[in-house]
Short mmCIF file of C-alpha atoms and ligand atoms in Angstrom, two decimals:
data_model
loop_
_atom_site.label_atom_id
_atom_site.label_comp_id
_atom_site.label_asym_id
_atom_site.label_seq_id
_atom_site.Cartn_x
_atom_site.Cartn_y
_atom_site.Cartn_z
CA UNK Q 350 0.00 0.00 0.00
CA UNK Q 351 1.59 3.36 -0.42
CA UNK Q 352 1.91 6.25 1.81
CA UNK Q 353 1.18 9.40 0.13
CA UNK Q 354 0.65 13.14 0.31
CA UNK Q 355 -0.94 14.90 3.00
CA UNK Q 356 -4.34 15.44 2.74
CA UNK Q 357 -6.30 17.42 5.31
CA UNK Q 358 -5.89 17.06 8.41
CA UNK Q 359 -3.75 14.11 8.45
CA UNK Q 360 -1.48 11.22 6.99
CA UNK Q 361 -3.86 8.90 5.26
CA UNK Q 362 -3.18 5.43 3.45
CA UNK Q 363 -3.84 5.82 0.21
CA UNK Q 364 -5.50 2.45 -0.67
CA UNK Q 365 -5.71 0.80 -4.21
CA UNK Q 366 -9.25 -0.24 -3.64
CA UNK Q 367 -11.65 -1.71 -6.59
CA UNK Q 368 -15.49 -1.10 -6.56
CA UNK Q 369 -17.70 -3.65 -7.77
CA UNK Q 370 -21.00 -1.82 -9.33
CA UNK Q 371 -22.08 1.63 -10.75
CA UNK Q 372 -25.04 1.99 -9.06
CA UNK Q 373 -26.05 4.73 -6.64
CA UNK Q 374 -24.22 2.91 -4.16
CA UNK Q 375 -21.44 1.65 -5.60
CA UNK Q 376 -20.40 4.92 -7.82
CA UNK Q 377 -20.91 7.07 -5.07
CA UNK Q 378 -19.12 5.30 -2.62
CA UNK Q 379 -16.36 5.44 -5.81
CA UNK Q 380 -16.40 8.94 -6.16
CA UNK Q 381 -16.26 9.51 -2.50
CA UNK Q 382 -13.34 7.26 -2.06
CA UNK Q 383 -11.29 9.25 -4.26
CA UNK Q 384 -12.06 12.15 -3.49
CA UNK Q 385 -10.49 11.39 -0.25
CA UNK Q 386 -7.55 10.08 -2.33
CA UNK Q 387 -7.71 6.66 -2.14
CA UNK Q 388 -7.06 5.27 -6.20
CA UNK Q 389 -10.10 4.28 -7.29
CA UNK Q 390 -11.20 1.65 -10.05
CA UNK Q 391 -15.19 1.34 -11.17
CA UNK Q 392 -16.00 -1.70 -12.27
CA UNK Q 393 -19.34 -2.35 -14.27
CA UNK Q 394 -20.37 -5.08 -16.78
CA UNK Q 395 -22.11 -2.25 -18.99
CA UNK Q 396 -19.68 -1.09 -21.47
CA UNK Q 397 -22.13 1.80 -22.65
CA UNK Q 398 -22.35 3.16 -18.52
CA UNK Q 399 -18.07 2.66 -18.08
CA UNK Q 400 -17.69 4.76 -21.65
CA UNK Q 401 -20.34 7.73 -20.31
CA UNK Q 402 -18.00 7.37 -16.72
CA UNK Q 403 -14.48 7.88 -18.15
CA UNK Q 404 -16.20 11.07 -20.29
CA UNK Q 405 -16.94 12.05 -17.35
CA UNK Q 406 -20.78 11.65 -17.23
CA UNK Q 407 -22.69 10.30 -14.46
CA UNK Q 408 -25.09 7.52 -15.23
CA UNK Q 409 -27.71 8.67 -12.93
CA UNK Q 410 -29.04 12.09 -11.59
CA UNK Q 411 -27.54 12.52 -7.88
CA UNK Q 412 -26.82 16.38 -6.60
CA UNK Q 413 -23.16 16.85 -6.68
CA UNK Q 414 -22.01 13.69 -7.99
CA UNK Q 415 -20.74 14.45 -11.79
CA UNK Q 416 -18.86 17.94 -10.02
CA UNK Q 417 -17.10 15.66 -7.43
CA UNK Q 418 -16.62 13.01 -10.67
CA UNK Q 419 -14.90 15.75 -12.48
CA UNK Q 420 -12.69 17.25 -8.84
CA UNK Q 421 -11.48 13.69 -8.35
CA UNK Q 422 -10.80 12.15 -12.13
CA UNK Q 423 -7.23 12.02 -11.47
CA UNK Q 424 -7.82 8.30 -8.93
CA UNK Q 425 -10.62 7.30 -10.76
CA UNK Q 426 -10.68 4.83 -13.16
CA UNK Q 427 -13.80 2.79 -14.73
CA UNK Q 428 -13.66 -0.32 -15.88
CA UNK Q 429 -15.04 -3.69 -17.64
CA UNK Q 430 -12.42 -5.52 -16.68
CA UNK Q 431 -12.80 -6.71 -13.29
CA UNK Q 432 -9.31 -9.04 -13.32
CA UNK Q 433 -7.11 -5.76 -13.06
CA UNK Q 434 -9.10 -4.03 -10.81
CA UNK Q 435 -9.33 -6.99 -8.37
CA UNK Q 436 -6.03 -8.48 -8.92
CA UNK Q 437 -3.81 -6.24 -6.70
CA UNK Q 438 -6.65 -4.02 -5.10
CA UNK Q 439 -5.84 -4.03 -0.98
CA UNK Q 440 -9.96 -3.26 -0.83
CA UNK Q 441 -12.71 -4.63 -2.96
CA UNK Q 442 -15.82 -2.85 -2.03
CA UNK Q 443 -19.37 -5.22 -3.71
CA UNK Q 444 -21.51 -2.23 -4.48
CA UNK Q 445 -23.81 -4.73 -6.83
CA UNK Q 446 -28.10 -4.54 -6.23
CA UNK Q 447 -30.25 -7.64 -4.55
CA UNK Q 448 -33.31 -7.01 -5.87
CA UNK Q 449 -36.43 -8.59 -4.77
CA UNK Q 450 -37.25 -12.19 -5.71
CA UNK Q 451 -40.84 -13.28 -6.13
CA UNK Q 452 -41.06 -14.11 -2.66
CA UNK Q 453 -39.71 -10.75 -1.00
CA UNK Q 454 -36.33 -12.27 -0.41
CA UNK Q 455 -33.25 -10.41 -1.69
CA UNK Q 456 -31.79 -11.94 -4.73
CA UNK Q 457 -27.69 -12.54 -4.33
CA UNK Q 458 -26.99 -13.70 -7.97
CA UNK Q 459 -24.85 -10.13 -8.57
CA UNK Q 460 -23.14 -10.56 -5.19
CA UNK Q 461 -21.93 -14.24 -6.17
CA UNK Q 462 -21.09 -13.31 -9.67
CA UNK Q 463 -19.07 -10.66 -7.87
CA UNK Q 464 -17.43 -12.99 -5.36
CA UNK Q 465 -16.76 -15.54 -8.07
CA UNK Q 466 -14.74 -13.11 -10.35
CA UNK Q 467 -13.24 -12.10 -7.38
CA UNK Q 468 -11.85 -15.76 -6.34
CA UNK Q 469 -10.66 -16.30 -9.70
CA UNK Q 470 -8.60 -12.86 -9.91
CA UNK Q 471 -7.14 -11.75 -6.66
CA UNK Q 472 -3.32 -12.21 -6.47
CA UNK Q 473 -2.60 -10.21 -3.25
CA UNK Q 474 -4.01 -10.32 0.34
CA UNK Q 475 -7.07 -7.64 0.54
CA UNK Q 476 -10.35 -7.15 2.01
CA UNK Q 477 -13.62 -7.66 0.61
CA UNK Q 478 -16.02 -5.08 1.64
CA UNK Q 479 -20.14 -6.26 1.25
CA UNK Q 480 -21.88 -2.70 0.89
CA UNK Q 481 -24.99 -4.42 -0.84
CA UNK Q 482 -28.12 -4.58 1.25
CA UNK Q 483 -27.84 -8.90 1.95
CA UNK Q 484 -29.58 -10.96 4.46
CA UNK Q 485 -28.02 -11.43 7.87
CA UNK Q 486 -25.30 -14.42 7.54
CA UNK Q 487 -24.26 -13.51 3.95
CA UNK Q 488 -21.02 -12.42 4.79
CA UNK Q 489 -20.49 -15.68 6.10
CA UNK Q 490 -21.15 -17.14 3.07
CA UNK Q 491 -19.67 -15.23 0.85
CA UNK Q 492 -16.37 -15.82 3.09
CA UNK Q 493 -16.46 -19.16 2.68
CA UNK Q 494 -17.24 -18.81 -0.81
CA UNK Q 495 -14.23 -16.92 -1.44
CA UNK Q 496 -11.65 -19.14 0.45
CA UNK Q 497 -13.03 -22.07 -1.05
CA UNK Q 498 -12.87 -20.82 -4.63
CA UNK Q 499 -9.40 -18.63 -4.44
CA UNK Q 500 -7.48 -19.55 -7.41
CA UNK Q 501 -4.11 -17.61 -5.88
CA UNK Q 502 -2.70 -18.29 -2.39
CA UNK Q 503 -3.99 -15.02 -0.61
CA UNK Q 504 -5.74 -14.42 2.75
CA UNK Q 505 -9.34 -12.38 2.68
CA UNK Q 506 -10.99 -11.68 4.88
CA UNK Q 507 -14.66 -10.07 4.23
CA UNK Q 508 -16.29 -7.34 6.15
CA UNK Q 509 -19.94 -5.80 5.82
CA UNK Q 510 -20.19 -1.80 5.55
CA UNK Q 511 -23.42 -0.94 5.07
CA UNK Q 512 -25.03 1.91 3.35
CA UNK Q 513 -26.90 4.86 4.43
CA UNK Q 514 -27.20 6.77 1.94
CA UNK Q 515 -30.58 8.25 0.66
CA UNK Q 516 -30.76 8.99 -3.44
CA UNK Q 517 -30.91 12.86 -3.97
CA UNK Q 518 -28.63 13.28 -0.59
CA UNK Q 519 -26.31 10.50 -1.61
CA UNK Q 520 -22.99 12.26 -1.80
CA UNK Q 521 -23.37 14.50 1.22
CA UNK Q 522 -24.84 11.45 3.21
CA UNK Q 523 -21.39 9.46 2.45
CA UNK Q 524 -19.01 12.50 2.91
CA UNK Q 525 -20.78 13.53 6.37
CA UNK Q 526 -22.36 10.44 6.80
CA UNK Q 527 -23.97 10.05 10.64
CA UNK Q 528 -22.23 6.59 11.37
CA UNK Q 529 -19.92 4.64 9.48
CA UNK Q 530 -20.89 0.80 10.47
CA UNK Q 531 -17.75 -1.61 10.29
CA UNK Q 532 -18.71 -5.94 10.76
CA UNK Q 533 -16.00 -7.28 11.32
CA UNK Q 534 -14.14 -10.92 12.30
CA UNK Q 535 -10.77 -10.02 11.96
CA UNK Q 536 -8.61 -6.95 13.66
CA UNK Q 537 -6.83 -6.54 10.65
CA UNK Q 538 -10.33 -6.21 8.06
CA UNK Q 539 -11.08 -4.30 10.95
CA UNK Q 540 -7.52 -1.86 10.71
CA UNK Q 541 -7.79 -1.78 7.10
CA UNK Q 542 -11.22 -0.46 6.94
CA UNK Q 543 -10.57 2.52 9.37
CA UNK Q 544 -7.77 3.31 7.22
CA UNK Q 545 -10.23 3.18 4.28
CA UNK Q 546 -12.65 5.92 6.48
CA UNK Q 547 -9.61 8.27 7.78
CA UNK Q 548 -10.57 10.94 6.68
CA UNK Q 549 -14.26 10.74 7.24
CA UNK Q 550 -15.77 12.71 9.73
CA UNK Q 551 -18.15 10.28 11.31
CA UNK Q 552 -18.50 8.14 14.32
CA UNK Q 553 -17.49 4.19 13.31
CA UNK Q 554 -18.88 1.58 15.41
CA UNK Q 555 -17.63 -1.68 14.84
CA UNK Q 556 -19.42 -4.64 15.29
CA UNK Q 557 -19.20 -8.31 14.41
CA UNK Q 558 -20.85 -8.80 10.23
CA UNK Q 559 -24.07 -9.95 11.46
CA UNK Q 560 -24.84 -7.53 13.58
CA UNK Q 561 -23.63 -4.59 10.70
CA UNK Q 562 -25.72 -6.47 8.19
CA UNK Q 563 -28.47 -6.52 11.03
CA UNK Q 564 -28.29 -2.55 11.69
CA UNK Q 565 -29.09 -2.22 7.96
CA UNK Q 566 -32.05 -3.60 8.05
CA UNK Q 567 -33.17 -2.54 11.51
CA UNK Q 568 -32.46 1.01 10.60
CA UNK Q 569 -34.23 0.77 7.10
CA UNK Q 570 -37.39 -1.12 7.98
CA UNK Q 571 -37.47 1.08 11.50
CA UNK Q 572 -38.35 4.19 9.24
CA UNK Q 573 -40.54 2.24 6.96
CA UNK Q 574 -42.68 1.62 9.97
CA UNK Q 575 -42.24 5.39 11.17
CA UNK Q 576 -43.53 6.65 8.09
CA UNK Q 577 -46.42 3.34 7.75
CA UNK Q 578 -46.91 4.56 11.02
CA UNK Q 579 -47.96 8.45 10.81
CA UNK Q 580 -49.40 7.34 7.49
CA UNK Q 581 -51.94 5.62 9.62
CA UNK Q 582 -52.13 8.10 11.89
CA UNK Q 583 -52.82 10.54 9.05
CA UNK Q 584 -55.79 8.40 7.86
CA UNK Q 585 -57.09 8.82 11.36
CA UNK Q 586 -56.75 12.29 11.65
CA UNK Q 587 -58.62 12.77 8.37
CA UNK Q 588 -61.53 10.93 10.01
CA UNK Q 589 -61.44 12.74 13.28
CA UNK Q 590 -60.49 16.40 12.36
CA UNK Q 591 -56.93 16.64 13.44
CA UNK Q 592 -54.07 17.84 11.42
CA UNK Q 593 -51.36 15.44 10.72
CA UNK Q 594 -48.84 17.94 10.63
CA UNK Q 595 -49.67 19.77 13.81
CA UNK Q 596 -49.79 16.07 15.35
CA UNK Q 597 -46.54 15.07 13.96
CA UNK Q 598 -44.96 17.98 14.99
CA UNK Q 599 -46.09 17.57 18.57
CA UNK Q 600 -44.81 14.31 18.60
CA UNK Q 601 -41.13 15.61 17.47
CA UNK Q 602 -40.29 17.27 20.15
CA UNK Q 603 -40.16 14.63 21.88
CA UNK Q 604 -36.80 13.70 21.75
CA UNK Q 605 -37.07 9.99 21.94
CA UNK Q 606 -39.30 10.49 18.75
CA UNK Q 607 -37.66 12.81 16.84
CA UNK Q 608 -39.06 14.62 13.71
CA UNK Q 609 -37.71 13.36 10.91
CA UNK Q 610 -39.43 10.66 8.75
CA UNK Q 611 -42.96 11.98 10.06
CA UNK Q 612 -44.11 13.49 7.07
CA UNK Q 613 -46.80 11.62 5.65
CA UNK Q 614 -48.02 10.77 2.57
CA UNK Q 615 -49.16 8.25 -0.37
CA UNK Q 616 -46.40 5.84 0.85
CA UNK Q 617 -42.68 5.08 0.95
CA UNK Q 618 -41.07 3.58 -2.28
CA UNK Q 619 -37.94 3.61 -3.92
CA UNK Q 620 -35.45 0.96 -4.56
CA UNK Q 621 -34.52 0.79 -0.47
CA UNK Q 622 -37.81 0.44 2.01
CA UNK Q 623 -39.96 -1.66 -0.23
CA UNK Q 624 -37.32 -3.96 -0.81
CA UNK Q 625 -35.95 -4.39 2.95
CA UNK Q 626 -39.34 -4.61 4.38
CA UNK Q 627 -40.08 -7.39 2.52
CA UNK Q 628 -36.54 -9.36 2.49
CA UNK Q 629 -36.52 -8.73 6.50
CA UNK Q 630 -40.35 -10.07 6.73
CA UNK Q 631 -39.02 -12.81 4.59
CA UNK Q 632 -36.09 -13.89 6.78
CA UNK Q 633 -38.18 -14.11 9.81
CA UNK Q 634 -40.82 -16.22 8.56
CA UNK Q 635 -38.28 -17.87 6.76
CA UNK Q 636 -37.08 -18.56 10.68
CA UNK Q 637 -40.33 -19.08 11.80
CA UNK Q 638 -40.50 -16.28 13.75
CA UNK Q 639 -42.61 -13.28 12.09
CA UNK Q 640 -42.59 -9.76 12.13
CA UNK Q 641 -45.84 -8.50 12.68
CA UNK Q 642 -44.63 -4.80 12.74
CA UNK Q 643 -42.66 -5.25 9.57
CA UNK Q 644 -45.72 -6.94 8.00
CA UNK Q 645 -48.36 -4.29 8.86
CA UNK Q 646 -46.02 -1.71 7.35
CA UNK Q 647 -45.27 -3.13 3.99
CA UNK Q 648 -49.48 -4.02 4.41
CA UNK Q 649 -49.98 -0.47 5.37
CA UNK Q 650 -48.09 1.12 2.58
CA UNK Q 651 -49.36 -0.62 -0.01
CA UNK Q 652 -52.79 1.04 0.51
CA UNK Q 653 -51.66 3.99 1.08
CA UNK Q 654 -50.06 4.51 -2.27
CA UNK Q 655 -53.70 4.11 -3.53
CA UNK Q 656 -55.06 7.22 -1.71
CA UNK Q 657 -55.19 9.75 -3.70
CA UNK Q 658 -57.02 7.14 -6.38
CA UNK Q 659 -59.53 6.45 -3.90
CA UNK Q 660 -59.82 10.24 -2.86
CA UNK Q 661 -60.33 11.05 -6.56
CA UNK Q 662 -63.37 8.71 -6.68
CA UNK Q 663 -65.22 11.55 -4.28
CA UNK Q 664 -65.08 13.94 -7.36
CA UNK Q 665 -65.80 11.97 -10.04
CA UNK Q 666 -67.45 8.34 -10.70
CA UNK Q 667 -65.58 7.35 -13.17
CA UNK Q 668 -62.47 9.01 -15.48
CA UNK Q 669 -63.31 8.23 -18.65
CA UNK Q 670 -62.62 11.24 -21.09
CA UNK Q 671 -61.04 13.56 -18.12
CA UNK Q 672 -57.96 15.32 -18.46
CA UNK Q 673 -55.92 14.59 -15.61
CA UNK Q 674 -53.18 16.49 -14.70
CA UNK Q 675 -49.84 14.44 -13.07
CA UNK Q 676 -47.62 16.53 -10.93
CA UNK Q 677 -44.25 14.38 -10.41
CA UNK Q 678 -43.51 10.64 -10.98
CA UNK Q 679 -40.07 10.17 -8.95
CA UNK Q 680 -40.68 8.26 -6.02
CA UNK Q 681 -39.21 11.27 -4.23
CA UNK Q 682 -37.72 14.38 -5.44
CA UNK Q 683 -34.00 14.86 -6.57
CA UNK Q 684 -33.57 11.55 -7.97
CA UNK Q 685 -34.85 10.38 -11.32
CA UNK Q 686 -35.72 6.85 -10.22
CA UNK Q 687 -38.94 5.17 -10.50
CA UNK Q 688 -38.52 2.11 -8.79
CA UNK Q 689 -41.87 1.44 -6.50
CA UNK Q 690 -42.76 4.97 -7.26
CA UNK Q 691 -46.49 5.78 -6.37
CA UNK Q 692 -47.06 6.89 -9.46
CA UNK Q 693 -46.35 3.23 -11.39
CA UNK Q 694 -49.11 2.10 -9.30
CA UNK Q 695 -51.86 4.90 -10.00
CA UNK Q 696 -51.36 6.10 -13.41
CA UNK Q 697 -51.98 2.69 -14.80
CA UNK Q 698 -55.33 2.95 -13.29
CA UNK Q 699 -56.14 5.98 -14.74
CA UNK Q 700 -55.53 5.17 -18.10
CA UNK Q 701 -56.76 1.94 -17.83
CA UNK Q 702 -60.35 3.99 -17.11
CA UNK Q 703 -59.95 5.80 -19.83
CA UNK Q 704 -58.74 8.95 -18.78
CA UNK Q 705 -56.44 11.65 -20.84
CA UNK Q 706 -53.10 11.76 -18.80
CA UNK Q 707 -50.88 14.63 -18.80
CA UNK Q 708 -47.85 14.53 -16.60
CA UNK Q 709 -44.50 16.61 -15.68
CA UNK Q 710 -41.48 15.69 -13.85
CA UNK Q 711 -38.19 17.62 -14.27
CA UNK Q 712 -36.08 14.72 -14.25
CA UNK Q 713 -38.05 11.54 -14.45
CA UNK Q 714 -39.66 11.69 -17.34
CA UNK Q 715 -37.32 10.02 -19.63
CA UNK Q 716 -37.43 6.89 -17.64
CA UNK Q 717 -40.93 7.38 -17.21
CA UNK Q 718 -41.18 6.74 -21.18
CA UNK Q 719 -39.50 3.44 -20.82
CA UNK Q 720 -42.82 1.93 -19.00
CA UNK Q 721 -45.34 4.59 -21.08
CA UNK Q 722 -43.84 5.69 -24.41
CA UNK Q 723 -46.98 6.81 -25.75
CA UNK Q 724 -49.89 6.53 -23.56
CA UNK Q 725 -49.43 10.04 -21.63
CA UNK Q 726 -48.70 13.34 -22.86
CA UNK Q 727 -45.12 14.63 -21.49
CA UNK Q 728 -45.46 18.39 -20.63
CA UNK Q 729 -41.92 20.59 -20.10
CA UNK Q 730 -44.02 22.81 -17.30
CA UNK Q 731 -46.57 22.58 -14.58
CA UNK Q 732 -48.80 25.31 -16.20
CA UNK Q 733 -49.07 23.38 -19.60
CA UNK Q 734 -49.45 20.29 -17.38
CA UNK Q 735 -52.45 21.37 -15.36
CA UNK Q 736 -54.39 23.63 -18.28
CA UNK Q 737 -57.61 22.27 -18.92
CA UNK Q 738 -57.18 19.75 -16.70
CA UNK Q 739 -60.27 18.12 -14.56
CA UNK Q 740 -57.97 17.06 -11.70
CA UNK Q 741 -54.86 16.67 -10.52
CA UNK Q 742 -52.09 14.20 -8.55
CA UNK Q 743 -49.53 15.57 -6.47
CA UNK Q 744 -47.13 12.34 -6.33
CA UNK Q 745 -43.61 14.07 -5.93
CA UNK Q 746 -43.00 16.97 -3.84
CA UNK Q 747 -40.16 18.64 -6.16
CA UNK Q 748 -39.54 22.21 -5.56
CA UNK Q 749 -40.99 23.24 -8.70
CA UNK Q 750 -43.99 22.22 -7.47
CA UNK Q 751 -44.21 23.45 -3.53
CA UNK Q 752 -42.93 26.81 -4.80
CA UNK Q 753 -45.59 26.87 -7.52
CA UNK Q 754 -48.17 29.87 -7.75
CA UNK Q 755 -51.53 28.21 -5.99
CA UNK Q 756 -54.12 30.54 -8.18
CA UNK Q 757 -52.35 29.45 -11.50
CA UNK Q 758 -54.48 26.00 -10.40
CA UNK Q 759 -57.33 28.12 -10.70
CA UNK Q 760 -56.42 29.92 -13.18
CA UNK Q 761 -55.67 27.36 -15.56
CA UNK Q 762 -57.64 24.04 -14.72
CA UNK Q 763 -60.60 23.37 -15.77
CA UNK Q 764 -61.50 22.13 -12.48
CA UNK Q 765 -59.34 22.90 -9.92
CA UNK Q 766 -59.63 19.92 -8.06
CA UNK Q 767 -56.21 19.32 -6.72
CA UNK Q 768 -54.89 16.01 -5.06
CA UNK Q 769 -52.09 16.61 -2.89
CA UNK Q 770 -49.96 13.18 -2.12
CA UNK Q 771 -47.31 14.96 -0.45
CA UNK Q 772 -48.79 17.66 1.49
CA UNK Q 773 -46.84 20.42 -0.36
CA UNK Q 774 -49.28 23.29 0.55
CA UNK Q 775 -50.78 24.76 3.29
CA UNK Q 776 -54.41 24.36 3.65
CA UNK Q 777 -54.50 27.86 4.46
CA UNK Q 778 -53.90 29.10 1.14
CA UNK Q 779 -56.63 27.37 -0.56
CA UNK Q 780 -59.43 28.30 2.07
CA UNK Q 781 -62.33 30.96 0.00
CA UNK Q 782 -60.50 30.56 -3.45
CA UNK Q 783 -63.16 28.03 -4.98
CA UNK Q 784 -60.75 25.32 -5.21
CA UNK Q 785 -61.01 21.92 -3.97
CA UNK Q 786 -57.45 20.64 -2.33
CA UNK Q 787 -57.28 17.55 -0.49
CA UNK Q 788 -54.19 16.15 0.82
CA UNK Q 789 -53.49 13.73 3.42
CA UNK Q 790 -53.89 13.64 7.14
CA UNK Q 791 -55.72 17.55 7.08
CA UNK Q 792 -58.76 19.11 6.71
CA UNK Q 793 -60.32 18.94 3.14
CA UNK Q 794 -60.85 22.07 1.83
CA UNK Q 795 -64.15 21.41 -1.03
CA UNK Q 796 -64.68 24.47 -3.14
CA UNK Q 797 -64.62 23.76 -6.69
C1 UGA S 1815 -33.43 5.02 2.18
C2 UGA S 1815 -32.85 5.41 3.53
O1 UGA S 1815 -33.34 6.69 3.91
C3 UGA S 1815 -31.32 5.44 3.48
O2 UGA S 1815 -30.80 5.70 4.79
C4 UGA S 1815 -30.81 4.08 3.00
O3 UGA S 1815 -29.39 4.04 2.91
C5 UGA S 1815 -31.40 3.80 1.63
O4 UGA S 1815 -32.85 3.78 1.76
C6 UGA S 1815 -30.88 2.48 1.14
O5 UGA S 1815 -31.12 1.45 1.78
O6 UGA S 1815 -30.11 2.46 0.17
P1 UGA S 1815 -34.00 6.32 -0.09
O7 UGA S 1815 -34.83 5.12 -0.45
O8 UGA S 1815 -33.05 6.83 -1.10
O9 UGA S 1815 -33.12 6.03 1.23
O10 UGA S 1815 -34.96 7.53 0.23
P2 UGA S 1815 -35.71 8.13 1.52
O11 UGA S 1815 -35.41 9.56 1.59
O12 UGA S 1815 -35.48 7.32 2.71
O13 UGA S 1815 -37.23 8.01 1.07
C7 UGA S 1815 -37.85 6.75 0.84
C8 UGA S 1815 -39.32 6.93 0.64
O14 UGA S 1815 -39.95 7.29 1.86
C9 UGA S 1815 -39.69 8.02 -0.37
O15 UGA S 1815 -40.72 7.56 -1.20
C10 UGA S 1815 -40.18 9.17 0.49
O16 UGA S 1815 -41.13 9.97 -0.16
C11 UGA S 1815 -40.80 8.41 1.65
N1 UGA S 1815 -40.86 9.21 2.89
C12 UGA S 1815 -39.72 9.59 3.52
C13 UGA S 1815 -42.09 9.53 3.42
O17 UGA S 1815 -43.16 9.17 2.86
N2 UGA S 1815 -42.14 10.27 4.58
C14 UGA S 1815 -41.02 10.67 5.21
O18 UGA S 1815 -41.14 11.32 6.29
C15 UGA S 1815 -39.79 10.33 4.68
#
């Protein structure tokens, strides 16, 4: 390993490490690596993604990534070719996605692919870092995998770091993340892997791998439930008068609370909380021993994303022939994925009734015309989106669209009839305009 250059505050190790995946967490993780210094190598099996890379061009839409791409090009490299990045790398970091399988568990085909080409290249002693979301034990496995498949005479030893990273915060989240979790079975992974996170400013707690791959989980699934939770709690207050938001906000100042993840909604998706709800439900069962919390909040979710659908059946029987306006399709704003985005789930319905859908996203549409190239008509701006229209969905709170001038709903719907899935106005400013707005957990206010 060499010694190099100060940097900051401090001597650091500059590591040769290797990172297996380009997606949001394996690229940023990259990126973040070297812009601490450590020399970097991306690998990816997409040749189209690793050509966009070296020009310099980030694959996916994440705030700050592509400047910190450019600021750290010098020990970054990106890569097909996994046998020189792994062959003398002192870290190999598996970045690669475990989707869900048809049973909710996480699917570990990329990881073993991974730890196979791994096996077969690795001529020097290193670490192998999991970073991918896996089921408790994997590590294990994967260990054993490795040291029964290693083609060179080399020690490994594998530790799980998971991620906490959130898409549209990603970079910041890693650079000034709030805890860097290190699983461990060895005191050197363990040495190696501070080294790695020198010159990080965040608390590292190391643990043993199950318990890291545990914390994941735990932390993930604990704010799926918080936010299943005030969702519920939302749906009450609807029922009984109360405001969600006054409620929530009571509740977080209690301490022991908190008030983050307490803003409710039409549901939690995204590539993260669906998935992990499900893979953790599966485990348990899989154990025989359930998680009834777990269960009522992927249970609870799943009807929630149909709210605004249900609310829109107040207004209007049916949808035939309406225009109906469509006011993000992220699954949340500053990222351009769709994965388990609310918006998958309700504009199928409305087309399938027959209804005219217009829809606007600043980022998301272009993977939004993947799934619907020409069913709905794309608008560039929220006031050629919502002209004419007879209703419309609020599924994404993006800037564009909290910031956006209430009256021009007026102005230019034919109906102003507005759903709000996200809660991105006060009531307040709708009250004695002769609109209708109804959003979640508050007071309806029914005008138009
Ligand atoms: C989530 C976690 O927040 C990260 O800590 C974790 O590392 C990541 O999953 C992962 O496992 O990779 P992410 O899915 O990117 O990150 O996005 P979040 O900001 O957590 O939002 C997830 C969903 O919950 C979104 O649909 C959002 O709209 C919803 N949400 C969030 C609410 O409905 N209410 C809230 O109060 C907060």
């Amino acid at each position: 390993m060499r010694k190099k250059a100060r940097i900051n505050r401090r001597e650091v190790w500059n590591m040769k490490i290797a990172v297996a995946g380009t997606g949001y967490v394996g690229l940023v993780t990259g990126v973040c690596l070297a812009s601490k210094g450590h020399h970097v190598t991306c690998v990816d099996v997409d040749e189209a993604k690793i050509q966009m890379m070296q020009k310099g061009i980030s694959p996916i839409y994440e705030e700050g990534l592509e400047e910190l791409m450019h600021e750290s090009m010098d020990n970054l490299t990106f890569t097909t070719d996994y046998a020189s990045a792994y062959k003398d790398a002192n870290v190999i970091f598996i970045g690669v996605g475990t989707p869900e399988k048809k049973d909710g568990s996480a699917n570990l085909t990329y990881v073993y692919k991974v730890a196979k080409q791994i096996a077969e290249t690795v001529e020097h002693d290193c670490v192998v870092v999991v970073k991918s979301t896996v089921p408790i034990g994997t590590n294990d496995k994967v260990e054993a995998y490795l040291n029964a498949n290693l083609a060179h005479d080399v020690q490994i030893s594998v530790a799980s770091n998971p991620e906490f990273l959130a898409q549209g915060t990603a970079v910041r989240d890693t650079l000034h993340a709030a805890r860097i979790v290190l699983g461990v079975e060895t005191e050197q992974a363990g040495t190696v892997l501070k080294e790695v996170y020198a010159d990080f400013d965040a608390p590292i707690l190391v643990t043993n791998r199950r318990s890291a791959e545990m914390i994941k989980y735990a932390s993930n699934d604990f704010l799926a439930l918080k936010i299943s939770y005030i969702n519920e709690i939302a749906n009450l207050c609807e029922i009984v008068g109360a405001n969600v938001e006054d409620v929530a906000k009571g509740m977080g100042y209690d301490p022991r609370i908190g008030n983050r993840f307490l803003n409710s909604g039409i549901g939690y998706g995204g590539s993260c909380f669906p998935k992990d709800t499900k893979a953790l439900s599966w485990l348990a069962s899989f154990n025989d021993n359930e998680m009834k919390t777990i269960k009522a909040a992927i249970e609870v979710n799943e009807g929630q994303k149909l709210k605004l659908i249900k609310k829109a059946r107040k207004y209007y029987d049916e949808f035939e022939g309406l225009t109906v306006a469509v006011l993000g399709l992220t699954f949340k704003p500053g990222t351009d994925d769709l994965r388990e985005a609310p918006s998958l789930v309700n504009i199928p319905l409305l087309l399938d009734d027959g209804a005219k859908v217009k829809a606007w996203d600043p980022v998301g549409v272009k993977n939004f015309k993947k799934h619907y190239p020409d069913e709905i008509e794309y608008c560039d701006t929220i006031e050629e989106t919502i002209t004419d229209a007879d209703i419309c969905f609020i599924f994404t709170e993006w800037e564009d669209v909290t910031q956006f001038d209430v009256n021009l709903y007026k102005k230019l719907m034919k109906k102003p009839i507005i759903l709000d899935g996200r809660n991105c106005y006060s009531i307040e400013d709708f009250r004695g305009t002769g609109m209708t707005y109804d959003s979640i957990g508050r007071q309806c206010i029914q005008e138009a």
